[in-house]
Short mmCIF file of C-alpha atoms in Angstrom, two decimals:
data_model
loop_
_atom_site.label_atom_id
_atom_site.label_comp_id
_atom_site.label_asym_id
_atom_site.label_seq_id
_atom_site.Cartn_x
_atom_site.Cartn_y
_atom_site.Cartn_z
CA MET A 297 66.69 -28.12 18.78
CA ARG A 298 68.11 -30.25 21.32
CA THR A 299 68.67 -33.88 20.73
CA GLU A 300 66.02 -35.10 23.18
CA SER A 301 63.61 -32.80 21.70
CA VAL A 302 64.03 -34.01 18.43
CA VAL A 303 63.73 -37.52 19.48
CA LEU A 304 60.24 -36.51 21.30
CA LEU A 305 59.44 -34.65 18.11
CA MET A 306 60.16 -37.85 16.03
CA PHE A 307 58.02 -40.18 18.23
CA LEU A 308 55.26 -37.47 17.83
CA ILE A 309 55.60 -37.85 14.09
CA ALA A 310 55.79 -41.55 13.97
CA SER A 311 52.51 -41.73 16.13
CA GLY A 312 50.77 -39.48 13.41
CA VAL A 313 52.30 -41.41 10.59
CA ALA A 314 50.98 -44.85 12.26
CA ILE A 315 47.35 -43.39 12.40
CA ALA A 316 47.51 -42.13 8.89
CA ALA A 317 49.09 -45.20 7.65
CA ARG A 318 46.25 -47.32 9.11
CA ARG A 319 43.53 -45.48 7.67
CA LEU A 320 45.30 -45.45 4.35
CA ASN A 321 45.89 -49.23 4.62
CA ILE A 322 49.36 -48.97 3.84
CA PRO A 323 52.43 -50.24 5.48
CA TYR A 324 53.53 -48.11 8.34
CA THR A 325 57.40 -48.43 8.22
CA VAL A 326 57.08 -47.69 4.52
CA ALA A 327 55.27 -44.69 5.02
CA LEU A 328 57.68 -43.44 7.61
CA VAL A 329 60.84 -43.36 4.98
CA PRO A 330 58.86 -40.77 2.43
CA VAL A 331 58.17 -38.47 5.61
CA GLY A 332 61.37 -38.80 6.72
CA LEU A 333 62.86 -37.58 3.26
CA LEU A 334 59.93 -34.80 3.26
CA LEU A 335 61.23 -33.36 6.79
CA GLY A 336 64.93 -33.79 5.60
CA ALA A 337 64.25 -31.90 2.46
CA LEU A 338 62.51 -29.16 4.46
CA HIS A 339 64.96 -28.74 7.15
CA LEU A 340 62.61 -28.23 9.80
CA PHE A 341 65.19 -29.54 12.21
CA ASN A 342 68.21 -31.75 12.12
CA ALA A 343 67.94 -35.33 13.02
CA PRO A 344 70.77 -37.08 14.57
CA ALA A 345 72.95 -38.60 12.05
CA LEU A 346 72.46 -42.47 11.17
CA THR A 347 75.85 -43.88 12.17
CA ARG A 348 77.26 -47.19 12.63
CA GLU A 349 77.51 -46.87 16.26
CA MET A 350 74.03 -45.65 16.88
CA LEU A 351 72.64 -48.78 14.79
CA PHE A 352 74.77 -51.33 16.48
CA LEU A 353 74.59 -50.14 20.12
CA ILE A 354 70.84 -48.89 20.23
CA PHE A 355 68.64 -50.29 17.32
CA LEU A 356 70.16 -53.54 16.06
CA PRO A 357 70.30 -55.55 19.31
CA GLY A 358 66.85 -54.29 20.41
CA LEU A 359 65.19 -55.17 17.15
CA VAL A 360 67.02 -58.50 16.47
CA PHE A 361 66.11 -59.80 20.06
CA GLU A 362 62.59 -58.71 19.75
CA ALA A 363 62.22 -60.74 16.59
CA ALA A 364 64.14 -63.68 17.75
CA PHE A 365 62.13 -63.84 21.18
CA HIS A 366 58.89 -64.14 19.36
CA ILE A 367 59.95 -67.13 17.27
CA HIS A 368 58.96 -70.55 18.32
CA PHE A 369 62.21 -72.28 18.10
CA GLU A 370 60.49 -75.87 17.22
CA ASN A 371 59.11 -73.90 14.22
CA LEU A 372 62.44 -72.58 13.26
CA TRP A 373 64.29 -75.96 13.93
CA ARG A 374 61.59 -77.68 11.74
CA ASP A 375 62.29 -75.52 8.89
CA ARG A 376 65.92 -75.02 9.55
CA LEU A 377 67.00 -76.54 5.95
CA ALA A 378 65.33 -73.70 4.20
CA VAL A 379 65.97 -71.02 6.48
CA LEU A 380 69.96 -71.81 6.60
CA ALA A 381 69.87 -72.40 2.75
CA LEU A 382 68.60 -68.49 2.23
CA ALA A 383 70.66 -67.16 5.13
CA ILE A 384 74.16 -68.35 4.44
CA PRO A 385 74.66 -70.07 1.01
CA GLY A 386 71.78 -67.70 -0.39
CA VAL A 387 73.56 -64.84 0.77
CA LEU A 388 76.90 -65.82 -0.80
CA LEU A 389 75.24 -66.39 -4.09
CA ALA A 390 73.37 -63.31 -3.93
CA ILE A 391 76.49 -61.13 -3.35
CA ALA A 392 78.44 -63.00 -6.23
CA LEU A 393 75.29 -62.75 -8.70
CA THR A 394 74.58 -58.99 -7.78
CA ALA A 395 78.51 -58.39 -8.50
CA ALA A 396 78.42 -60.41 -11.65
CA LEU A 397 75.43 -58.57 -13.14
CA LEU A 398 76.74 -54.97 -11.96
CA VAL A 399 80.01 -55.84 -13.95
CA PHE A 400 78.12 -57.16 -16.93
CA ALA A 401 75.75 -54.04 -16.97
CA GLY A 402 78.75 -51.72 -16.58
CA ALA A 403 80.37 -53.47 -19.54
CA LEU A 404 77.21 -53.02 -21.76
CA THR A 405 76.11 -49.34 -20.84
CA SER A 406 77.56 -46.20 -20.31
CA TYR A 407 75.31 -45.32 -17.58
CA LEU A 408 77.07 -47.38 -14.89
CA PRO A 409 80.77 -46.83 -14.48
CA HIS A 410 83.02 -49.70 -14.63
CA VAL A 411 83.56 -50.44 -10.88
CA GLY A 412 85.21 -53.81 -11.22
CA TRP A 413 84.74 -56.97 -9.38
CA ALA A 414 86.22 -55.87 -6.21
CA LEU A 415 83.81 -53.00 -5.53
CA ALA A 416 81.13 -54.69 -7.10
CA LEU A 417 81.38 -57.57 -4.69
CA LEU A 418 81.59 -55.04 -1.91
CA PHE A 419 78.27 -53.31 -3.04
CA GLY A 420 76.73 -56.89 -3.22
CA ALA A 421 77.54 -57.66 0.48
CA ALA A 422 76.54 -54.26 1.54
CA ILE A 423 73.17 -54.55 -0.07
CA ALA A 424 72.74 -58.42 0.62
CA ALA A 425 71.05 -58.22 4.12
CA THR A 426 67.15 -58.10 3.72
CA ASP A 427 65.12 -56.06 6.38
CA PRO A 428 61.72 -57.89 6.95
CA ILE A 429 60.18 -55.44 9.15
CA SER A 430 57.72 -53.84 6.60
CA VAL A 431 56.72 -57.35 5.17
CA VAL A 432 56.45 -59.07 8.29
CA ALA A 433 54.19 -56.61 9.75
CA LEU A 434 52.12 -56.73 6.39
CA PHE A 435 52.04 -60.44 6.58
CA ARG A 436 50.84 -60.67 10.09
CA GLU A 437 48.11 -57.97 9.20
CA LEU A 438 47.04 -59.86 6.31
CA GLY A 439 46.97 -63.08 7.84
CA ALA A 440 49.67 -64.81 5.57
CA PRO A 441 50.54 -68.58 6.43
CA ALA A 442 52.49 -68.72 9.52
CA ARG A 443 55.53 -70.65 7.67
CA LEU A 444 55.93 -68.14 4.83
CA THR A 445 56.27 -65.32 7.64
CA LEU A 446 58.62 -67.44 9.59
CA LEU A 447 60.64 -67.91 6.41
CA VAL A 448 60.95 -64.11 5.68
CA GLU A 449 62.04 -63.31 9.58
CA GLY A 450 64.34 -66.49 9.87
CA GLU A 451 66.11 -65.80 6.83
CA SER A 452 66.52 -62.11 7.83
CA LEU A 453 67.71 -62.83 11.29
CA LEU A 454 70.46 -65.05 10.06
CA ASN A 455 71.41 -63.17 6.98
CA ASP A 456 72.11 -59.82 8.87
CA GLY A 457 74.93 -61.62 10.76
CA THR A 458 76.33 -63.58 7.60
CA SER A 459 76.27 -60.28 5.36
CA ILE A 460 78.10 -58.14 8.05
CA VAL A 461 80.65 -61.08 7.98
CA PHE A 462 81.06 -61.27 4.32
CA PHE A 463 81.15 -57.46 3.88
CA SER A 464 84.11 -57.16 6.62
CA LEU A 465 86.16 -59.66 4.88
CA ILE A 466 85.63 -58.37 1.40
CA LEU A 467 86.43 -55.00 2.99
CA ALA A 468 89.63 -56.49 4.39
CA VAL A 469 90.56 -57.64 1.06
CA LEU A 470 90.02 -54.45 -0.64
CA MET A 471 92.10 -52.65 1.81
CA GLY A 472 95.24 -54.90 1.34
CA GLN A 473 94.68 -57.58 3.95
CA VAL A 474 94.71 -60.98 1.52
CA PRO A 475 94.05 -64.06 3.46
CA SER A 476 94.02 -67.08 1.97
CA GLY A 477 90.87 -68.97 1.05
CA GLY A 478 91.32 -71.43 4.06
CA ALA A 479 91.67 -68.29 6.22
CA LEU A 480 88.41 -66.76 4.96
CA VAL A 481 86.44 -69.82 5.94
CA VAL A 482 88.19 -70.19 9.25
CA ASP A 483 87.14 -66.22 9.94
CA PHE A 484 83.64 -67.06 8.65
CA ALA A 485 83.18 -70.19 10.96
CA ARG A 486 84.82 -68.31 13.98
CA GLU A 487 82.49 -65.06 13.78
CA VAL A 488 79.47 -67.19 13.19
CA GLY A 489 80.18 -70.04 15.78
CA GLY A 490 81.58 -67.53 18.36
CA GLY A 491 78.47 -65.55 18.27
CA VAL A 492 76.36 -68.71 18.77
CA VAL A 493 78.22 -69.95 21.65
CA VAL A 494 78.29 -66.23 23.36
CA GLY A 495 74.67 -65.73 22.71
CA LEU A 496 73.66 -69.17 24.14
CA ALA A 497 75.71 -68.63 27.13
CA ILE A 498 74.17 -65.30 27.91
CA GLY A 499 70.72 -66.40 26.91
CA LEU A 500 70.94 -69.50 29.08
CA ALA A 501 72.15 -67.42 32.33
CA ALA A 502 69.65 -64.86 31.94
CA SER A 503 66.88 -67.85 31.52
CA GLN A 504 68.52 -69.60 34.72
CA VAL A 505 67.98 -66.46 36.74
CA VAL A 506 64.40 -65.65 35.59
CA ARG A 507 63.39 -69.13 36.78
CA TYR A 508 64.21 -67.92 40.60
CA VAL A 509 62.66 -64.49 40.21
CA ASP A 510 58.91 -63.66 40.07
CA ALA A 511 58.95 -59.83 39.60
CA ALA A 512 58.14 -58.67 35.88
CA MET A 513 60.09 -55.40 35.81
CA VAL A 514 63.38 -57.51 36.99
CA GLU A 515 62.70 -60.18 34.43
CA VAL A 516 62.02 -57.19 31.84
CA MET A 517 65.38 -55.73 32.82
CA LEU A 518 67.17 -59.43 32.46
CA MET A 519 65.94 -59.43 29.12
CA THR A 520 67.15 -56.12 28.30
CA VAL A 521 70.61 -57.20 29.56
CA ALA A 522 70.49 -60.50 27.54
CA ALA A 523 69.62 -58.39 24.32
CA TYR A 524 72.20 -55.69 24.59
CA GLY A 525 74.89 -57.80 26.67
CA SER A 526 74.89 -60.71 24.09
CA PHE A 527 75.75 -58.08 21.21
CA LEU A 528 78.30 -56.08 23.04
CA ALA A 529 80.04 -59.23 24.54
CA ALA A 530 80.26 -60.72 20.93
CA ASP A 531 81.60 -57.55 19.68
CA GLN A 532 84.18 -57.36 22.23
CA LEU A 533 85.41 -60.86 21.47
CA GLY A 534 85.32 -60.14 17.85
CA VAL A 535 82.64 -62.31 16.63
CA SER A 536 79.45 -61.93 15.22
CA GLY A 537 77.14 -59.65 17.46
CA VAL A 538 73.96 -60.01 15.33
CA ILE A 539 74.07 -64.03 15.44
CA SER A 540 74.82 -63.77 19.32
CA THR A 541 71.68 -61.83 19.86
CA VAL A 542 69.74 -63.82 17.71
CA ALA A 543 70.67 -66.93 19.53
CA ALA A 544 70.03 -65.14 22.99
CA GLY A 545 66.62 -64.14 21.81
CA LEU A 546 65.73 -67.52 20.85
CA VAL A 547 66.74 -69.22 24.18
CA CYS A 548 65.26 -66.36 26.14
CA GLY A 549 62.00 -66.64 24.32
CA ASN A 550 61.71 -70.09 24.28
CA TYR A 551 63.39 -71.87 27.31
CA GLY A 552 63.42 -68.75 29.55
CA ALA A 553 59.93 -67.62 28.91
CA ARG A 554 58.26 -71.07 28.83
CA ARG A 555 60.10 -72.78 31.86
CA GLY A 556 60.55 -69.46 34.07
CA MET A 557 58.07 -66.85 33.63
CA SER A 558 54.48 -66.81 35.18
CA PRO A 559 51.47 -66.15 32.29
CA THR A 560 51.37 -62.69 33.88
CA THR A 561 55.12 -62.00 33.76
CA TYR A 562 55.35 -63.42 30.24
CA ILE A 563 52.65 -60.91 28.93
CA ALA A 564 54.40 -57.90 30.54
CA VAL A 565 57.70 -59.02 28.88
CA ARG A 566 56.28 -59.70 25.61
CA THR A 567 54.46 -56.26 25.71
CA PHE A 568 57.77 -54.34 26.53
CA TRP A 569 59.38 -55.82 23.62
CA ASP A 570 56.41 -55.26 21.36
CA TYR A 571 56.46 -51.58 22.53
CA LEU A 572 60.45 -51.38 22.15
CA GLY A 573 60.36 -53.13 18.67
CA PHE A 574 57.46 -50.48 17.41
CA ALA A 575 59.61 -47.46 18.89
CA LEU A 576 62.92 -48.48 17.15
CA ASN A 577 61.48 -49.28 14.13
CA SER A 578 59.60 -46.12 14.12
CA LEU A 579 62.80 -43.95 14.88
CA ILE A 580 65.16 -46.09 12.48
CA PHE A 581 62.73 -45.62 9.60
CA LEU A 582 62.55 -41.79 9.92
CA PHE A 583 66.41 -41.70 10.20
CA MET A 584 66.55 -43.43 7.04
CA GLY A 585 64.46 -40.73 5.50
CA PHE A 586 66.72 -38.11 6.82
CA ALA A 587 69.82 -39.77 5.77
CA ILE A 588 68.77 -40.09 2.08
CA HIS A 589 69.38 -36.96 0.21
CA LEU A 590 67.03 -37.18 -2.90
CA ARG A 591 68.60 -34.59 -4.98
CA THR A 592 71.85 -36.55 -5.10
CA LEU A 593 70.25 -39.78 -6.06
CA LEU A 594 68.25 -38.21 -8.72
CA GLU A 595 71.39 -37.20 -10.30
CA ILE A 596 72.43 -40.63 -10.69
CA TRP A 597 69.03 -42.19 -11.14
CA PRO A 598 69.98 -44.60 -14.35
CA ILE A 599 72.89 -46.26 -12.12
CA ILE A 600 70.51 -46.70 -9.36
CA VAL A 601 67.94 -48.25 -11.59
CA VAL A 602 70.58 -50.78 -13.08
CA ALA A 603 71.74 -51.57 -9.58
CA TYR A 604 68.47 -52.17 -8.39
CA LEU A 605 67.34 -54.47 -11.17
CA ALA A 606 70.73 -56.29 -10.60
CA VAL A 607 69.96 -56.73 -6.85
CA THR A 608 66.44 -57.79 -7.54
CA LEU A 609 67.35 -60.25 -10.33
CA ALA A 610 70.15 -61.80 -8.36
CA ARG A 611 67.65 -62.48 -5.29
CA GLY A 612 64.91 -64.08 -7.61
CA LEU A 613 67.70 -66.38 -9.18
CA VAL A 614 68.77 -67.48 -5.58
CA ILE A 615 65.08 -67.89 -4.35
CA PHE A 616 64.36 -69.80 -7.43
CA GLY A 617 67.40 -71.92 -7.19
CA ILE A 618 67.24 -72.71 -3.54
CA SER A 619 63.32 -73.60 -4.19
CA GLY A 620 64.29 -75.90 -6.86
CA VAL A 621 66.86 -77.62 -4.60
CA LEU A 622 64.32 -78.06 -1.71
CA ALA A 623 61.46 -79.12 -3.84
CA MET A 624 63.23 -82.62 -3.56
CA THR A 625 62.96 -82.27 0.20
CA ARG A 626 60.35 -82.21 2.83
CA ALA A 627 61.37 -78.36 3.35
CA ARG A 628 60.14 -77.64 -0.19
CA ILE A 629 58.66 -73.96 -0.51
CA PRO A 630 55.28 -73.61 -2.76
CA ARG A 631 55.77 -71.93 -6.04
CA ALA A 632 53.48 -68.79 -5.18
CA TRP A 633 55.88 -68.18 -2.11
CA THR A 634 58.99 -67.79 -4.42
CA LEU A 635 57.48 -64.88 -5.87
CA VAL A 636 56.38 -63.49 -2.53
CA LEU A 637 59.94 -64.29 -1.07
CA THR A 638 61.68 -62.44 -3.96
CA TRP A 639 59.77 -59.53 -3.80
CA GLY A 640 59.67 -59.40 -0.18
CA GLY A 641 63.50 -58.82 0.13
CA LEU A 642 63.49 -55.16 1.02
CA ARG A 643 66.61 -53.52 2.15
CA GLY A 644 67.15 -51.35 4.95
CA ALA A 645 69.08 -49.49 7.64
CA LEU A 646 72.05 -52.25 7.86
CA SER A 647 72.66 -51.79 4.19
CA MET A 648 72.94 -48.13 4.58
CA VAL A 649 75.10 -48.18 7.83
CA LEU A 650 77.24 -50.71 6.54
CA VAL A 651 78.26 -48.63 3.40
CA LEU A 652 78.45 -45.50 5.62
CA SER A 653 81.23 -47.26 7.23
CA LEU A 654 83.49 -47.49 4.11
CA PRO A 655 86.90 -45.50 4.60
CA ASP A 656 87.10 -42.30 2.70
CA THR A 657 90.19 -43.58 0.96
CA LEU A 658 87.98 -46.40 -0.82
CA PRO A 659 87.94 -45.56 -4.54
CA LEU A 660 84.37 -44.44 -5.99
CA ARG A 661 83.07 -44.36 -2.08
CA ASN A 662 80.44 -41.99 -2.81
CA LEU A 663 79.05 -43.86 -5.70
CA ILE A 664 78.83 -47.19 -3.91
CA VAL A 665 77.02 -45.07 -0.90
CA ASN A 666 74.78 -43.58 -3.30
CA MET A 667 73.97 -46.92 -5.00
CA VAL A 668 73.34 -48.43 -1.72
CA PHE A 669 71.09 -45.69 -0.67
CA GLY A 670 69.02 -45.44 -3.83
CA VAL A 671 68.32 -49.23 -3.88
CA VAL A 672 67.16 -49.15 -0.41
CA LEU A 673 64.49 -46.37 -1.16
CA VAL A 674 63.40 -48.01 -4.40
CA SER A 675 62.89 -51.39 -2.66
CA ILE A 676 60.84 -50.06 0.38
CA LEU A 677 58.89 -47.70 -1.91
CA VAL A 678 58.27 -49.95 -4.77
CA GLN A 679 58.39 -53.33 -3.24
CA GLY A 680 56.64 -52.41 0.13
CA LEU A 681 53.54 -50.68 -1.33
CA THR A 682 52.82 -53.43 -3.81
CA MET A 683 53.36 -56.30 -1.67
CA THR A 684 49.44 -56.50 -0.54
CA PRO A 685 48.28 -56.79 -4.24
CA LEU A 686 50.96 -59.23 -4.97
CA THR A 687 50.05 -61.64 -1.98
CA ARG A 688 46.17 -61.41 -3.08
CA ARG A 689 46.93 -61.92 -6.66
CA LEU A 690 49.02 -64.94 -6.01
CA GLY A 691 46.23 -66.30 -3.62
CA VAL A 692 48.51 -66.36 -0.52
CA VAL A 693 46.20 -64.19 1.25
CA SER A 694 42.52 -63.20 0.78
CA GLY A 695 39.80 -61.29 2.14
CA HIS A 696 41.40 -60.81 5.28
CA GLY A 697 39.28 -57.91 6.58
CA ALA A 698 36.16 -59.75 6.34
CA LEU A 699 37.89 -62.72 7.90
CA ARG A 700 39.09 -60.52 10.85
CA ASP A 701 35.70 -59.34 11.46
CA TYR A 702 34.30 -62.83 11.61
CA GLU A 703 36.95 -64.07 13.85
CA LEU A 704 36.45 -61.02 16.28
CA ALA A 705 32.78 -61.59 16.33
CA ARG A 706 33.16 -65.46 16.82
CA ALA A 707 35.75 -64.55 19.71
CA ARG A 708 33.16 -62.20 21.17
CA ARG A 709 30.30 -64.82 21.02
CA HIS A 710 32.67 -67.60 22.50
CA LEU A 711 33.67 -65.29 25.43
CA ALA A 712 29.96 -64.14 26.25
CA ASP A 713 29.29 -68.11 26.03
CA GLU A 714 31.51 -68.74 28.66
CA VAL A 715 30.53 -66.05 30.80
CA LEU A 716 27.12 -67.44 30.64
CA ALA A 717 28.13 -70.90 31.54
CA GLU A 718 29.95 -69.20 34.65
CA ILE A 719 26.78 -67.44 35.35
CA SER A 720 24.90 -70.79 35.42
CA GLY A 721 27.04 -72.24 37.98
CA LEU A 722 26.81 -69.36 40.13
CA GLN A 723 22.72 -69.82 39.99
CA HIS A 724 22.88 -73.24 40.96
CA GLY A 725 25.16 -72.50 43.67
CA ARG A 726 22.79 -70.17 45.47
CA LEU A 727 25.32 -67.88 46.79
CA LEU A 728 24.40 -64.67 44.92
CA GLU A 729 20.84 -62.65 44.44
CA PRO A 730 19.12 -64.28 41.57
CA GLU A 731 17.92 -60.63 40.23
CA ALA A 732 21.36 -59.51 40.26
CA LEU A 733 22.73 -62.57 37.99
CA ASP A 734 19.60 -62.42 35.76
CA ALA A 735 20.67 -58.45 35.03
CA VAL A 736 23.91 -59.85 34.02
CA LYS A 737 22.90 -62.39 32.33
CA ALA A 738 20.60 -60.58 30.23
CA GLU A 739 23.50 -58.39 29.14
CA TYR A 740 25.68 -61.28 28.03
CA GLU A 741 22.83 -62.98 26.11
CA GLN A 742 22.30 -59.81 24.29
CA ARG A 743 26.28 -59.88 23.32
CA ALA A 744 26.23 -63.40 22.28
CA SER A 745 23.32 -62.57 20.13
CA GLU A 746 24.71 -59.52 18.43
CA ALA A 747 28.16 -61.45 17.74
CA GLY A 748 26.12 -64.29 16.27
CA ALA A 749 24.12 -61.83 13.97
CA GLN A 750 27.65 -60.43 12.94
CA MET A 751 29.13 -63.80 12.06
CA THR A 752 26.23 -64.39 9.86
CA GLN A 753 26.25 -61.27 8.16
CA ALA A 754 29.85 -61.58 7.55
CA GLU A 755 30.64 -61.36 3.46
CA LEU A 756 33.20 -64.24 3.56
CA ASP A 757 34.28 -66.82 1.20
CA ARG A 758 33.06 -69.71 2.80
CA GLU A 759 35.24 -72.25 1.09
CA HIS A 760 38.41 -70.36 2.01
CA LEU A 761 37.17 -70.18 5.63
CA LEU A 762 36.51 -73.93 5.81
CA ARG A 763 39.68 -74.51 4.33
CA GLN A 764 41.53 -72.49 6.76
CA GLU A 765 39.64 -73.98 9.74
CA THR A 766 40.45 -77.49 8.72
CA VAL A 767 44.26 -76.39 8.43
CA GLY A 768 43.93 -74.85 11.72
CA VAL A 769 42.27 -77.78 13.58
CA ARG A 770 44.69 -80.27 11.77
CA ARG A 771 47.70 -78.22 12.93
CA ARG A 772 46.21 -78.17 16.72
CA LEU A 773 45.96 -81.96 16.61
CA LEU A 774 49.07 -82.62 15.16
CA LEU A 775 50.90 -80.44 17.73
CA PHE A 776 48.82 -82.55 20.50
CA GLU A 777 50.05 -85.81 18.59
CA ARG A 778 53.71 -84.57 18.85
CA GLN A 779 53.43 -83.86 22.29
CA ARG A 780 52.00 -87.36 23.28
CA LEU A 781 54.59 -88.90 21.28
CA ARG A 782 57.21 -86.92 23.19
CA GLU A 783 55.70 -88.18 26.64
CA ALA A 784 55.85 -91.70 25.16
CA ARG A 785 59.36 -91.37 24.49
CA ASP A 786 60.17 -90.15 27.80
CA ARG A 787 58.24 -92.92 29.40
CA ASP A 788 60.24 -95.41 27.48
CA LEU A 789 56.81 -96.67 25.72
CA VAL A 790 58.15 -95.87 22.48
CA GLY A 791 61.85 -96.87 21.28
CA GLU A 792 64.16 -94.09 19.81
CA GLU A 793 64.39 -95.48 16.34
CA ALA A 794 60.43 -95.67 16.38
CA TYR A 795 60.21 -92.17 17.78
CA ASN A 796 62.24 -90.41 15.15
CA GLN A 797 60.56 -91.76 12.30
CA LEU A 798 57.08 -91.15 13.87
CA LEU A 799 58.37 -87.48 14.79
CA ALA A 800 59.47 -87.10 10.92
CA ASP A 801 56.06 -88.26 9.87
CA VAL A 802 54.39 -85.47 12.08
CA ASP A 803 56.64 -82.86 11.38
CA ALA A 804 55.98 -83.43 7.73
CA ARG A 805 52.42 -83.08 7.91
CA LEU A 806 52.96 -79.98 10.14
CA LEU A 807 54.77 -78.36 7.21
CA ALA A 808 51.93 -79.30 5.07
CA CYS A 809 49.67 -77.49 7.29
CA ASP A 810 51.74 -74.55 7.33
CA ASN A 811 51.78 -74.41 3.87
CA GLY A 812 48.31 -74.08 3.86
CA HIS A 813 47.50 -77.54 2.56
CA VAL A 814 44.77 -79.53 3.84
CA SER A 815 45.70 -83.11 2.51
CA GLU A 816 48.26 -85.65 3.59
CA PRO A 817 51.98 -84.95 2.09
CA ALA A 818 52.56 -88.04 -0.28
CA SER A 819 54.78 -90.50 1.28
#
């Protein structure tokens, strides 16, 4: 089959999987991988090979930009300490711990060949990046706390870039380029810092143009140019393309969208990126299934199990360690969340593509490749399919189906009441025939009555609902308080020192709300 026919067929398959996954109540992206495995084993058609060029030029810029575009910078900045700790020192610690556990396991068991520290570090760097696509989609469906979703998504956005940088540096050392420790630090700072500068420049440029354009299709095109242009420009300059695209996405999604787009245009742009994210995710997870050869992995399953345990244990140690350090700050992470963050560290296509880029002359290359593929597959299937019961068991989410039905009914009643109020105004205006208005009024009164009955019949944990509603109201009022405080500062009604102190207090209470706490944080 021709490539375009294969891609079209894969979109059709992905649509079918999405429908089936929704009915079976399993994560859609997790379901795509076994389907890809099955199709690859049956050899019904040949999918394009998942290559570094394909991932870096087609998939990664779009997926990274889409995720960054939807993140509110204020929320990310407020949780910057936790996100940066997980994404930079957390990645470095995970690489070192994974390598140490792998070397230790190799010394104790005959299942795992002695790969040595250098190759163990390379494996750790290749597998360090987490892929939150399945987990974040699941969190949004289950109604997990917004801050937990932000931590998972924010960590992944940044650790993609740091893991690529560390992987490149470790590979360079293995290939005989032995820079000093100071040179490694400089190279890392140059790649990350350069990526930030390039992304900010392109994101700001696109956002400035958007302010003077009022055409949805043109603005969609400008955002696409910013996404892929920031990645390509950074790559050409020898700095991190992922970090560059993250920076461009944050600027365009916050400054560009809020300052330069009308509500109608913003909806069009957001809808486009929602679809593009769905399409790219569909293809990449199917490609992953095709790329994995199950028979080869089964031949070395003991090695894969040892590697998977090492990766998971290393992440757990890092998450709990960082959580312990952050417990002494305002960015503390609830204990139940540490388990969710540990188990939510799925690995994905980036790890597979990084390891495929290893040179053929590298010792034990095939073993490292199959270990990474095996760990990716196990993490997606085991962790992806057990996230829902884990989050419910820990009390992170509960009763979301009933809550969703209740919220839908409440929204329908609210909309019906709004329309009835508008009809009342039209009746007072005496510009329309009363009989026409009465007919429409009866229809919306019926809708409001049905929605009210659905709200009454919903089987809800009322105490949980009240707690969630209280948190939501408190958060909305805190955001209002924050806005008024900023306006007071801008009008010179509050001094800078007092502003900073009051802002820190509001942010602390916002963090408490995002953690799901109703009570005020201890001072």
